[in-house]
Short mmCIF file of C-alpha atoms in Angstrom, two decimals:
data_model
loop_
_atom_site.label_atom_id
_atom_site.label_comp_id
_atom_site.label_asym_id
_atom_site.label_seq_id
_atom_site.Cartn_x
_atom_site.Cartn_y
_atom_site.Cartn_z
CA MET A 660 17.50 17.33 62.34
CA ASN A 661 19.89 18.43 59.69
CA GLU A 662 17.32 20.60 57.93
CA ARG A 663 18.53 23.21 55.56
CA VAL A 664 19.08 26.64 56.87
CA ALA A 665 18.19 30.01 55.40
CA ILE A 666 18.66 33.75 56.05
CA ILE A 667 15.37 35.25 56.24
CA GLY A 668 16.12 38.71 57.52
CA VAL A 669 19.02 41.18 57.48
CA GLY A 670 19.15 44.64 59.05
CA VAL A 671 22.19 46.78 58.10
CA MET A 672 23.05 50.08 59.59
CA ALA A 673 24.78 52.37 57.19
CA ALA A 674 28.56 52.40 58.19
CA ARG A 675 29.75 55.86 59.20
CA PRO A 676 33.20 57.14 60.32
CA SER A 677 31.57 57.96 63.62
CA SER A 678 28.30 57.66 65.43
CA GLU A 679 28.55 59.84 68.65
CA HIS A 680 24.75 60.43 68.79
CA LEU A 681 24.11 56.63 69.40
CA SER A 682 25.18 54.22 72.13
CA PHE A 683 26.28 50.76 70.87
CA LYS A 684 22.98 49.39 72.35
CA GLU A 685 21.02 51.87 70.24
CA MET A 686 22.86 50.88 67.02
CA MET A 687 22.07 47.10 67.84
CA PHE A 688 18.36 48.01 68.35
CA GLU A 689 18.13 49.73 65.21
CA ALA A 690 19.74 47.03 63.16
CA ALA A 691 17.65 44.49 65.04
CA GLN A 692 14.48 46.15 64.25
CA LYS A 693 15.35 46.37 60.74
CA ALA A 694 16.25 42.66 60.55
CA TYR A 695 13.17 41.55 62.34
CA ALA A 696 10.89 43.68 60.08
CA ASP A 697 12.79 42.32 57.09
CA ALA A 698 12.11 38.70 58.29
CA GLY A 699 8.51 39.42 59.14
CA ILE A 700 9.07 38.23 62.64
CA ASP A 701 8.52 39.49 66.19
CA ALA A 702 11.55 39.59 68.45
CA HIS A 703 9.63 37.34 70.93
CA GLU A 704 9.82 34.52 68.28
CA VAL A 705 13.57 34.29 68.24
CA GLU A 706 14.79 31.27 70.14
CA SER A 707 18.61 31.92 70.49
CA PHE A 708 20.99 34.75 70.02
CA VAL A 709 24.73 34.97 69.09
CA THR A 710 26.65 38.24 69.14
CA CYS A 711 30.29 38.70 68.22
CA ALA A 712 32.50 41.10 69.99
CA GLU A 713 35.83 41.48 71.72
CA ASP A 714 36.09 43.08 75.14
CA LEU A 715 39.07 45.18 74.65
CA THR A 716 37.60 46.90 71.38
CA GLU A 717 34.20 47.43 73.34
CA GLY A 718 36.08 48.88 76.46
CA ILE A 719 34.03 46.71 78.58
CA SER A 720 35.02 43.50 80.33
CA ILE A 721 32.74 40.41 80.03
CA PHE A 722 30.99 42.15 77.09
CA ASP A 723 28.35 39.26 76.66
CA GLU A 724 26.69 40.55 79.83
CA TYR A 725 25.76 43.75 77.80
CA THR A 726 23.92 42.27 74.86
CA PRO A 727 20.53 40.83 75.72
CA ASP A 728 18.29 43.92 76.14
CA GLN A 729 18.69 45.61 72.68
CA LEU A 730 18.01 42.45 70.90
CA GLY A 731 14.98 41.23 72.58
CA ALA A 732 17.12 38.41 74.00
CA VAL A 733 16.27 38.66 77.85
CA GLN A 734 15.47 35.42 79.30
CA LYS A 735 16.51 33.63 76.05
CA PRO A 736 19.63 31.57 75.28
CA MET A 737 22.41 33.74 74.17
CA HIS A 738 26.21 34.01 74.13
CA THR A 739 29.05 36.06 72.65
CA LEU A 740 31.80 34.77 70.42
CA THR A 741 35.03 36.81 70.32
CA GLN A 742 35.20 36.42 66.58
CA ASP A 743 34.19 37.92 63.40
CA GLY A 744 30.40 37.78 62.56
CA LEU A 745 30.76 34.90 59.98
CA TYR A 746 31.69 32.62 62.94
CA GLY A 747 28.39 33.73 64.44
CA ILE A 748 26.68 32.46 61.21
CA ALA A 749 28.42 29.13 61.54
CA ASP A 750 27.28 28.96 65.17
CA ALA A 751 23.72 29.65 64.25
CA VAL A 752 23.84 27.09 61.41
CA MET A 753 25.04 24.40 63.87
CA GLN A 754 22.26 25.34 66.43
CA LEU A 755 19.60 25.23 63.78
CA ARG A 756 20.91 21.97 62.28
CA SER A 757 20.86 20.48 65.69
CA GLY A 758 17.10 20.80 65.73
CA LEU A 759 17.15 22.31 69.09
CA VAL A 760 15.81 25.77 67.92
CA GLY A 761 14.19 27.13 64.85
CA LEU A 762 14.93 30.83 64.71
CA VAL A 763 18.37 32.25 65.56
CA VAL A 764 19.69 35.81 65.54
CA VAL A 765 23.42 36.86 64.85
CA GLU A 766 24.70 40.29 65.78
CA ALA A 767 28.08 42.08 65.22
CA HIS A 768 28.79 45.69 65.45
CA SER A 769 31.67 48.31 65.44
CA LYS A 770 31.90 51.44 67.71
CA HIS A 771 35.50 52.01 66.68
CA SER A 772 35.23 55.75 66.85
CA ASN A 773 35.14 55.22 70.59
CA LEU A 774 38.72 53.80 70.71
CA GLU A 775 41.20 56.34 71.59
CA ASN A 776 44.28 54.00 71.10
CA PRO A 777 43.12 51.43 68.63
CA ASN A 778 46.84 50.47 67.84
CA SER A 779 47.75 49.90 71.23
CA ILE A 780 44.70 47.66 71.70
CA LEU A 781 45.76 45.65 68.68
CA ASN A 782 49.31 45.40 70.15
CA TYR A 783 47.97 43.52 73.10
CA ALA A 784 47.07 40.67 70.52
CA LEU A 785 50.82 40.25 69.90
CA ASP A 786 52.77 37.54 71.87
CA PRO A 787 53.77 39.32 75.00
CA VAL A 788 57.03 37.37 75.35
CA TYR A 789 58.51 37.31 71.80
CA ASN A 790 56.84 39.99 69.76
CA ARG A 791 55.34 42.81 72.06
CA PRO A 792 58.69 43.77 73.56
CA LEU A 793 59.87 44.89 70.00
CA ASP A 794 57.33 47.85 70.16
CA PHE A 795 56.43 47.71 66.53
CA ASN A 796 53.05 48.88 65.34
CA PRO A 797 51.02 45.75 64.65
CA HIS A 798 50.27 46.94 61.02
CA VAL A 799 54.02 45.97 60.46
CA ILE A 800 52.79 42.41 60.24
CA ALA A 801 50.69 43.35 57.13
CA GLY A 802 53.68 44.99 55.69
CA LEU A 803 55.84 42.11 56.09
CA GLU A 804 53.24 39.70 54.89
CA MET A 805 52.39 41.92 51.78
CA ASN A 806 56.18 42.21 50.84
CA GLY A 807 56.75 38.28 51.02
CA PHE A 808 53.29 37.76 49.20
CA LEU A 809 54.33 40.20 46.43
CA HIS A 810 57.87 38.72 46.16
CA ALA A 811 56.58 35.10 46.07
CA THR A 812 53.64 35.63 43.58
CA GLY A 813 54.76 38.30 41.26
CA ILE A 814 51.78 40.47 41.99
CA THR A 815 52.67 44.10 41.96
CA GLN A 816 52.17 47.12 44.15
CA ALA A 817 50.24 48.80 41.28
CA GLN A 818 47.72 45.85 41.25
CA CYS A 819 47.21 46.24 44.98
CA ALA A 820 46.62 49.98 44.47
CA GLN A 821 44.03 48.86 41.75
CA VAL A 822 42.06 46.85 44.43
CA VAL A 823 41.64 50.07 46.44
CA ALA A 824 40.48 52.01 43.36
CA LYS A 825 37.96 49.26 42.30
CA ASN A 826 36.47 48.80 45.87
CA ARG A 827 36.29 52.48 46.78
CA THR A 828 34.69 53.20 43.36
CA HIS A 829 32.30 50.37 43.93
CA ALA A 830 31.27 52.02 47.21
CA LEU A 831 29.86 55.14 45.31
CA LYS A 832 26.84 52.99 44.64
CA ASN A 833 26.37 51.81 48.14
CA ILE A 834 24.43 53.97 50.50
CA ALA A 835 25.80 51.99 53.47
CA ALA A 836 29.57 52.76 52.63
CA ALA A 837 31.49 55.27 54.71
CA TYR A 838 34.30 55.87 52.21
CA PRO A 839 33.06 55.98 48.73
CA MET A 840 35.60 57.68 46.25
CA ASN A 841 36.07 57.83 42.56
CA LEU A 842 39.82 56.70 42.57
CA ARG A 843 42.61 55.61 40.19
CA ALA A 844 45.38 53.31 41.16
CA GLU A 845 47.62 56.25 40.54
CA ASP A 846 45.88 58.26 43.25
CA VAL A 847 46.40 55.24 45.70
CA GLN A 848 50.14 54.94 44.66
CA SER A 849 50.69 58.56 45.70
CA SER A 850 49.61 57.84 49.21
CA PRO A 851 52.52 57.66 51.65
CA TYR A 852 53.84 54.32 53.07
CA LEU A 853 52.38 53.08 56.26
CA CYS A 854 54.50 49.91 56.62
CA TYR A 855 56.46 49.58 53.22
CA PRO A 856 55.34 48.28 50.98
CA LEU A 857 51.80 48.80 52.40
CA ARG A 858 50.62 52.25 51.81
CA ASP A 859 48.15 54.31 53.92
CA ALA A 860 45.42 54.29 51.39
CA GLU A 861 45.79 50.40 51.22
CA MET A 862 44.53 49.89 54.81
CA ALA A 863 40.58 50.07 55.20
CA LYS A 864 39.76 52.96 57.28
CA SER A 865 37.63 52.21 60.31
CA ALA A 866 34.05 52.69 60.65
CA ASP A 867 31.00 52.31 62.93
CA GLY A 868 28.22 50.25 62.01
CA CYS A 869 25.96 47.18 63.13
CA VAL A 870 24.59 44.21 61.17
CA VAL A 871 21.85 41.75 62.52
CA VAL A 872 20.96 38.53 60.52
CA VAL A 873 18.03 36.35 61.23
CA LEU A 874 18.38 32.52 60.52
CA ALA A 875 15.88 29.83 60.21
CA GLY A 876 15.42 26.22 59.70
CA ALA A 877 13.64 25.10 56.39
CA SER A 878 10.34 24.64 57.97
CA ARG A 879 10.35 28.29 59.22
CA ALA A 880 11.83 29.69 56.11
CA GLN A 881 9.04 28.79 53.77
CA PRO A 882 6.43 31.58 54.41
CA SER A 883 6.02 33.80 51.41
CA LYS A 884 6.80 36.87 53.17
CA SER A 885 10.32 35.89 53.81
CA ARG A 886 12.68 35.80 50.84
CA PRO A 887 14.88 32.87 51.98
CA VAL A 888 18.52 32.80 50.96
CA TRP A 889 20.10 29.40 51.49
CA ILE A 890 23.06 28.70 53.40
CA ARG A 891 24.90 25.96 51.17
CA GLY A 892 28.20 25.79 53.02
CA VAL A 893 30.10 27.18 56.10
CA GLY A 894 33.74 26.82 56.94
CA PHE A 895 36.03 28.40 59.38
CA THR A 896 39.67 27.52 60.53
CA ASN A 897 42.73 29.14 62.19
CA ASP A 898 46.20 28.73 60.92
CA SER A 899 48.92 28.76 63.48
CA PRO A 900 48.68 32.19 64.95
CA THR A 901 52.54 32.01 65.89
CA LEU A 902 54.33 34.64 63.78
CA GLU A 903 57.52 32.44 63.87
CA SER A 904 55.84 29.25 62.33
CA ARG A 905 52.83 30.43 60.25
CA ASP A 906 52.58 30.33 56.60
CA TRP A 907 53.49 34.06 55.37
CA ILE A 908 52.62 33.64 51.84
CA ASP A 909 49.46 31.46 51.48
CA ALA A 910 46.26 32.32 53.54
CA GLN A 911 45.94 28.68 54.64
CA TYR A 912 43.16 29.48 57.03
CA ILE A 913 40.88 30.47 54.21
CA ARG A 914 42.20 27.42 51.97
CA ALA A 915 41.09 25.11 54.71
CA ALA A 916 37.69 27.08 55.46
CA ALA A 917 36.95 27.14 51.92
CA ALA A 918 37.40 23.35 51.58
CA MET A 919 34.86 22.83 54.31
CA ALA A 920 32.29 25.02 52.76
CA TYR A 921 32.90 23.83 49.20
CA GLY A 922 32.56 20.35 50.50
CA GLN A 923 29.05 21.12 52.11
CA ALA A 924 27.94 23.02 49.02
CA GLY A 925 29.10 20.34 46.59
CA ILE A 926 31.15 22.97 44.67
CA LYS A 927 33.83 21.53 42.60
CA ASP A 928 34.58 24.50 40.42
CA PRO A 929 34.14 27.72 42.34
CA VAL A 930 34.95 29.84 39.49
CA ALA A 931 32.08 28.19 37.34
CA GLU A 932 29.65 27.78 40.08
CA ILE A 933 30.05 31.10 42.09
CA ASP A 934 28.62 34.43 40.71
CA LEU A 935 30.00 36.89 43.03
CA PHE A 936 32.52 37.14 45.99
CA GLU A 937 32.53 39.40 48.94
CA VAL A 938 36.04 38.85 50.60
CA ASP A 939 38.11 40.44 53.23
CA ASP A 940 40.07 43.50 52.03
CA ALA A 941 41.20 44.99 55.39
CA TYR A 942 44.48 45.64 53.46
CA ALA A 943 44.34 45.66 49.66
CA TYR A 944 46.74 42.77 49.08
CA LYS A 945 44.53 40.70 51.37
CA GLU A 946 41.72 40.63 48.64
CA LEU A 947 44.14 39.04 46.18
CA GLN A 948 45.65 36.59 48.77
CA HIS A 949 42.22 35.56 50.04
CA LEU A 950 41.07 35.03 46.48
CA VAL A 951 44.10 32.85 45.73
CA ALA A 952 43.42 30.70 48.93
CA LEU A 953 39.62 30.42 47.93
CA GLY A 954 41.07 28.69 44.87
CA ILE A 955 40.01 31.20 42.21
CA TYR A 956 43.52 31.61 40.86
CA PRO A 957 45.57 28.55 40.58
CA GLN A 958 48.44 30.67 39.58
CA ALA A 959 48.49 33.67 42.22
CA VAL A 960 49.80 36.10 39.58
CA ALA A 961 46.51 35.78 37.69
CA ALA A 962 44.62 37.56 40.68
CA GLY A 963 46.79 40.65 40.21
CA ARG A 964 46.02 40.62 36.35
CA ALA A 965 42.28 40.11 36.99
CA VAL A 966 42.02 43.39 39.00
CA GLU A 967 44.17 45.08 36.46
CA ASN A 968 41.91 44.23 33.56
CA GLY A 969 38.63 44.66 35.24
CA GLU A 970 37.62 40.86 35.55
CA SER A 971 36.87 41.37 39.31
CA GLY A 972 35.14 44.66 38.88
CA ALA A 973 31.28 44.95 38.99
CA ALA A 974 31.22 44.85 35.15
CA GLY A 975 33.67 41.90 35.06
CA LYS A 976 33.12 38.18 34.67
CA MET A 977 33.93 37.60 38.34
CA PRO A 978 32.85 40.47 40.48
CA VAL A 979 34.62 41.01 43.73
CA ASN A 980 33.50 43.20 46.50
CA VAL A 981 30.79 44.92 44.57
CA SER A 982 29.64 46.35 47.96
CA GLY A 983 32.79 48.38 48.35
CA GLY A 984 34.36 45.88 50.69
CA SER A 985 36.01 47.06 53.77
CA LEU A 986 38.03 49.62 51.76
CA GLY A 987 34.85 51.29 50.61
CA ILE A 988 32.34 50.53 53.50
CA GLY A 989 34.89 50.96 56.28
CA HIS A 990 36.33 48.28 58.44
CA THR A 991 33.71 47.53 61.12
CA LEU A 992 35.54 45.27 63.49
CA GLU A 993 33.74 41.98 64.09
CA ALA A 994 30.81 43.18 61.98
CA SER A 995 33.04 43.08 58.66
CA GLY A 996 32.04 39.48 57.76
CA LEU A 997 28.39 40.37 58.28
CA TYR A 998 28.67 43.32 55.95
CA ARG A 999 30.16 41.05 53.28
CA LEU A 1000 27.27 38.58 53.91
CA ALA A 1001 24.58 41.17 53.82
CA GLU A 1002 25.62 42.08 50.34
CA ILE A 1003 25.34 38.59 49.11
CA VAL A 1004 21.91 38.37 50.38
CA CYS A 1005 21.00 41.71 48.94
CA GLN A 1006 22.29 40.63 45.56
CA LEU A 1007 20.88 37.14 45.50
CA ARG A 1008 17.48 38.80 46.40
CA GLY A 1009 17.75 41.13 43.53
CA GLU A 1010 17.48 44.12 45.98
CA ALA A 1011 20.85 45.94 45.36
CA GLY A 1012 19.52 48.69 43.30
CA PRO A 1013 22.18 50.54 41.26
CA ARG A 1014 24.85 47.93 41.97
CA GLN A 1015 22.67 44.90 41.19
CA LEU A 1016 24.49 42.24 39.18
CA PRO A 1017 22.62 40.67 36.41
CA ARG A 1018 23.58 37.17 37.42
CA ALA A 1019 23.42 36.39 41.21
CA LYS A 1020 22.39 33.05 42.02
CA VAL A 1021 25.21 31.87 44.24
CA GLY A 1022 27.72 34.05 46.32
CA LEU A 1023 30.58 33.62 48.60
CA ALA A 1024 31.32 35.73 51.64
CA GLN A 1025 34.75 35.46 53.34
CA SER A 1026 35.98 37.05 56.40
CA TRP A 1027 39.49 37.48 58.28
CA ARG A 1028 39.94 38.66 61.89
CA GLY A 1029 42.57 41.07 60.95
CA VAL A 1030 46.27 41.39 62.19
CA PRO A 1031 47.77 39.48 63.95
CA THR A 1032 45.26 36.61 63.62
CA THR A 1033 45.07 33.68 61.16
CA SER A 1034 41.22 33.33 61.58
CA GLY A 1035 39.05 33.06 58.58
CA ALA A 1036 35.46 32.13 57.74
CA VAL A 1037 33.72 31.29 54.48
CA VAL A 1038 29.90 31.10 53.86
CA ILE A 1039 28.34 30.21 50.63
CA LEU A 1040 24.74 31.27 49.83
CA GLY A 1041 22.46 30.35 47.19
CA ARG A 1042 18.98 31.38 46.10
CA MET B 33 36.04 54.50 87.20
CA ALA B 34 36.01 58.22 87.15
CA GLY B 35 34.67 59.55 83.81
CA THR B 36 35.54 62.88 81.99
CA GLN B 37 32.68 64.38 80.42
CA LEU B 38 33.22 65.23 76.57
CA ARG B 39 31.12 67.16 74.12
CA HIS B 40 28.23 68.07 76.33
CA ILE B 41 26.51 64.92 77.16
CA ALA B 42 27.32 62.69 74.32
CA LYS B 43 30.63 60.99 75.52
CA TRP B 44 32.60 60.02 78.54
CA ARG B 45 36.23 59.00 78.74
CA GLY B 46 37.35 56.06 80.78
CA GLU B 47 40.23 53.68 80.87
CA ILE B 48 40.93 50.09 81.81
CA PRO B 49 44.42 49.58 83.37
CA ILE B 50 45.49 46.00 82.80
CA GLU B 51 48.60 44.70 84.18
CA SER B 52 49.62 41.09 83.77
CA LEU B 53 52.62 38.60 84.27
CA TYR B 54 53.44 36.56 81.18
CA THR B 55 55.19 33.10 81.60
CA ALA B 56 57.84 31.94 79.04
CA GLY B 57 57.23 28.26 79.91
CA ILE B 58 59.68 25.45 79.78
CA GLY B 59 60.27 25.92 76.08
CA GLY B 60 60.87 29.56 76.35
CA GLN B 61 63.04 29.42 79.42
CA ARG B 62 65.42 27.20 77.61
CA PHE B 63 65.88 29.85 74.83
CA PHE B 64 66.16 32.74 77.19
CA LYS B 65 68.59 31.01 79.54
CA ALA B 66 70.85 30.24 76.62
CA LEU B 67 70.59 33.69 75.31
CA LYS B 68 71.27 35.22 78.66
CA GLU B 69 74.12 33.03 79.90
CA LYS B 70 75.83 32.12 76.67
CA GLY B 71 74.68 34.51 74.03
CA LYS B 72 73.44 31.46 72.08
CA LEU B 73 70.26 31.01 70.08
CA VAL B 74 68.84 27.57 70.84
CA GLY B 75 65.84 25.84 69.33
CA THR B 76 64.11 22.52 69.39
CA ARG B 77 63.62 20.02 66.72
CA CYS B 78 60.55 17.73 65.99
CA ARG B 79 61.59 14.29 65.44
CA ARG B 80 58.45 13.66 63.26
CA CYS B 81 58.31 16.78 60.93
CA HIS B 82 61.90 17.84 61.32
CA GLN B 83 60.65 21.45 61.90
CA VAL B 84 63.33 23.23 63.93
CA PHE B 85 61.63 26.04 66.07
CA VAL B 86 63.89 28.85 67.09
CA PRO B 87 63.03 30.24 69.78
CA SER B 88 62.86 26.71 71.37
CA ARG B 89 59.47 25.36 72.36
CA GLN B 90 58.17 22.56 74.34
CA PHE B 91 55.78 21.06 71.79
CA CYS B 92 55.16 20.81 68.03
CA GLU B 93 52.02 22.42 66.99
CA ARG B 94 51.68 20.27 63.95
CA CYS B 95 52.67 16.80 65.31
CA PHE B 96 51.42 17.52 68.79
CA VAL B 97 54.37 15.85 70.40
CA GLU B 98 56.91 16.98 72.99
CA LEU B 99 60.07 18.53 71.62
CA THR B 100 63.13 17.23 73.50
CA GLU B 101 66.09 17.54 71.00
CA GLU B 102 67.71 20.88 71.46
CA VAL B 103 69.58 22.52 68.53
CA ARG B 104 71.75 25.50 68.28
CA ALA B 105 70.92 28.07 65.46
CA GLN B 106 73.66 30.25 64.04
CA PRO B 107 73.33 34.08 64.36
CA ASP B 108 73.70 34.15 60.60
CA GLY B 109 70.46 34.07 58.63
CA VAL B 110 68.52 35.28 55.56
CA ILE B 111 65.79 37.69 55.15
CA LYS B 112 62.35 36.10 54.26
CA SER B 113 60.54 39.52 54.32
CA PHE B 114 61.19 43.02 55.66
CA SER B 115 59.18 46.18 56.00
CA TYR B 116 59.68 49.85 57.05
CA ALA B 117 57.17 51.20 59.62
CA TYR B 118 56.52 54.96 59.20
CA ILE B 119 54.24 54.82 62.22
CA ASP B 120 55.04 54.10 65.98
CA HIS B 121 53.18 51.64 68.06
CA ASN B 122 50.26 53.98 68.55
CA GLY B 123 50.00 55.04 65.08
CA GLY B 124 51.82 58.31 65.30
CA ARG B 125 53.93 59.29 62.14
CA LEU B 126 57.61 58.72 62.49
CA LYS B 127 60.27 60.98 60.84
CA HIS B 128 62.58 57.96 60.25
CA PRO B 129 61.14 54.60 59.32
CA VAL B 130 61.95 51.71 61.59
CA ALA B 131 63.02 48.64 59.68
CA SER B 132 62.03 45.16 60.61
CA ALA B 133 62.48 41.74 59.12
CA LEU B 134 61.54 38.22 59.37
CA VAL B 135 64.81 36.14 59.49
CA GLN B 136 65.47 32.41 59.08
CA LEU B 137 68.48 31.72 60.95
CA GLU B 138 70.91 29.00 59.80
CA GLY B 139 69.84 25.65 61.42
CA ALA B 140 66.30 26.87 61.88
CA THR B 141 63.28 26.17 59.73
CA THR B 142 61.00 28.89 61.46
CA VAL B 143 61.48 32.71 61.30
CA MET B 144 62.15 35.43 63.84
CA LEU B 145 60.72 38.86 63.95
CA HIS B 146 63.16 41.55 64.96
CA ARG B 147 64.50 44.92 64.12
CA LEU B 148 66.79 45.42 61.16
CA LEU B 149 69.66 47.65 62.34
CA GLU B 150 71.58 50.60 60.81
CA VAL B 151 69.60 50.45 57.47
CA LYS B 152 70.62 53.74 55.94
CA ASP B 153 69.95 52.97 52.35
CA LEU B 154 66.55 51.20 52.06
CA SER B 155 67.33 50.00 48.44
CA ARG B 156 70.01 47.90 49.75
CA VAL B 157 67.73 45.46 51.43
CA SER B 158 65.86 42.72 49.81
CA ILE B 159 64.32 39.44 50.44
CA GLY B 160 67.12 36.92 50.34
CA SER B 161 69.62 39.38 51.86
CA ARG B 162 71.99 37.79 54.40
CA VAL B 163 71.93 39.12 57.89
CA LYS B 164 73.69 38.40 61.31
CA ALA B 165 72.12 38.63 64.81
CA VAL B 166 73.50 41.43 66.96
CA ILE B 167 73.51 40.11 70.54
CA LYS B 168 74.05 42.44 73.54
CA PRO B 169 77.14 42.06 75.74
CA LYS B 170 76.75 39.75 78.51
CA GLY B 171 76.39 42.38 81.29
CA LYS B 172 73.29 43.87 79.53
CA ARG B 173 71.55 40.65 78.88
CA ILE B 174 68.49 40.00 81.18
CA GLY B 175 66.80 36.98 79.43
CA SER B 176 64.55 38.81 77.02
CA ILE B 177 63.90 38.97 73.34
CA LEU B 178 65.55 42.39 73.58
CA ASP B 179 68.95 40.82 74.50
CA ILE B 180 69.13 40.45 70.65
CA GLU B 181 69.28 44.05 69.50
CA GLY B 182 68.20 43.06 66.01
CA PHE B 183 69.89 41.93 62.76
CA ARG B 184 72.54 43.64 60.73
CA LEU B 185 72.98 43.29 56.97
CA VAL B 186 76.10 41.23 55.99
CA GLU B 187 78.15 42.78 53.14
#
């Protein structure tokens, strides 16, 4: 009981704008095969499975009925969370720490290119009595939040544009990224407005992809062929989702999730104790808002200055989204958090190739479920 | 479900038609009744945390207690944030942007999301601008959030 938990295998499909030659089951099969090979295990050894998906974006009702075959999960315990993949990691950690199972697999994917009306589907997430009748595009919520956030913090539109330039430039070194681009902030600022002050180029474009992660209790994680990366802390919370009474400035769901994760990891000073951050950047301003909520910048305005002066770049003293983030890799629905996590695992193992950071002992992955939600998760990993 | 074959044998089109009824509840009906019958904006006040929810609700999400004290908010308020959407609800580009705002009404501690009406000059709007709710005439009110047409800037 309560033994430590490690990630012993990760399988990542390269994110791509579309994937029409593959079914979602084949994508899962590919990522699962990679993950099991990476962990040095056979599918039959896995004792429990968690998939993360949302029926309406799958275009299938009761999606959890569609997941066992392609993971090797037939006649095994499995369930689906309608949440981002990092919630699946939290779920797996709890299962392993209970002592009931010793080997758990977590999966999430995106088949976004199959959605013909993604904005309308997102609209179904708005309150049907108070908000949906207004017939706004749901990205308006991001525009409203960004405007209030910039006004309250003094962070500028140019600094948000710099986040896009940084992350998409980072993605040039990531073979799994769908949207690598050598960009400057000025290029981003010439992009048209989507929902003022949010520009079109500041919203992560969608991509298809799949990630499978294998987790084990300490007794299973020791064999020399696995390179265990230890889970030091996990947190997940929701703020009030209600538009009328939520906090529109501070990402309190991340502040609370981070407090949980820091507490478990014994982290007192995240800036000094964490080497790299992979945080949600579904919209450029969100990276800055999430870093503030993670307690990295006691004064929010410093988050804007840090991206401007390169501190949060790959060569900076506190690298953020070296993978390219969702802006560079592409937004992969519920798999977004697992792409963040996969990068931390890769960096901590020293397997990040051209984008390998010189110091990568402790890393933090953070996810947000997108508008209109206030769901967020934080996972801290250590070597 | 009938499928339409696309691109040889790679993709099939299908759809899920979903229709639902949504209930406003005890808290919501209180708001919509006052709006429809009297053109007033009512909320409920939490006696523990003093949050004033407008529209009214049956319970406080923070204190987890029933809300029984009804309060009336004024149609006047202040913009807490605003945006201009250049895309329609399905992502199509709009020729003329649609303005929206989060407004805190006088007497409320929460905000309301609604349209910002008759915004010709975008530079005239800022966070902190004063606005007034425009409520439809009685004969046109049906007990919906759209009985409020939106907010108009106050000079």
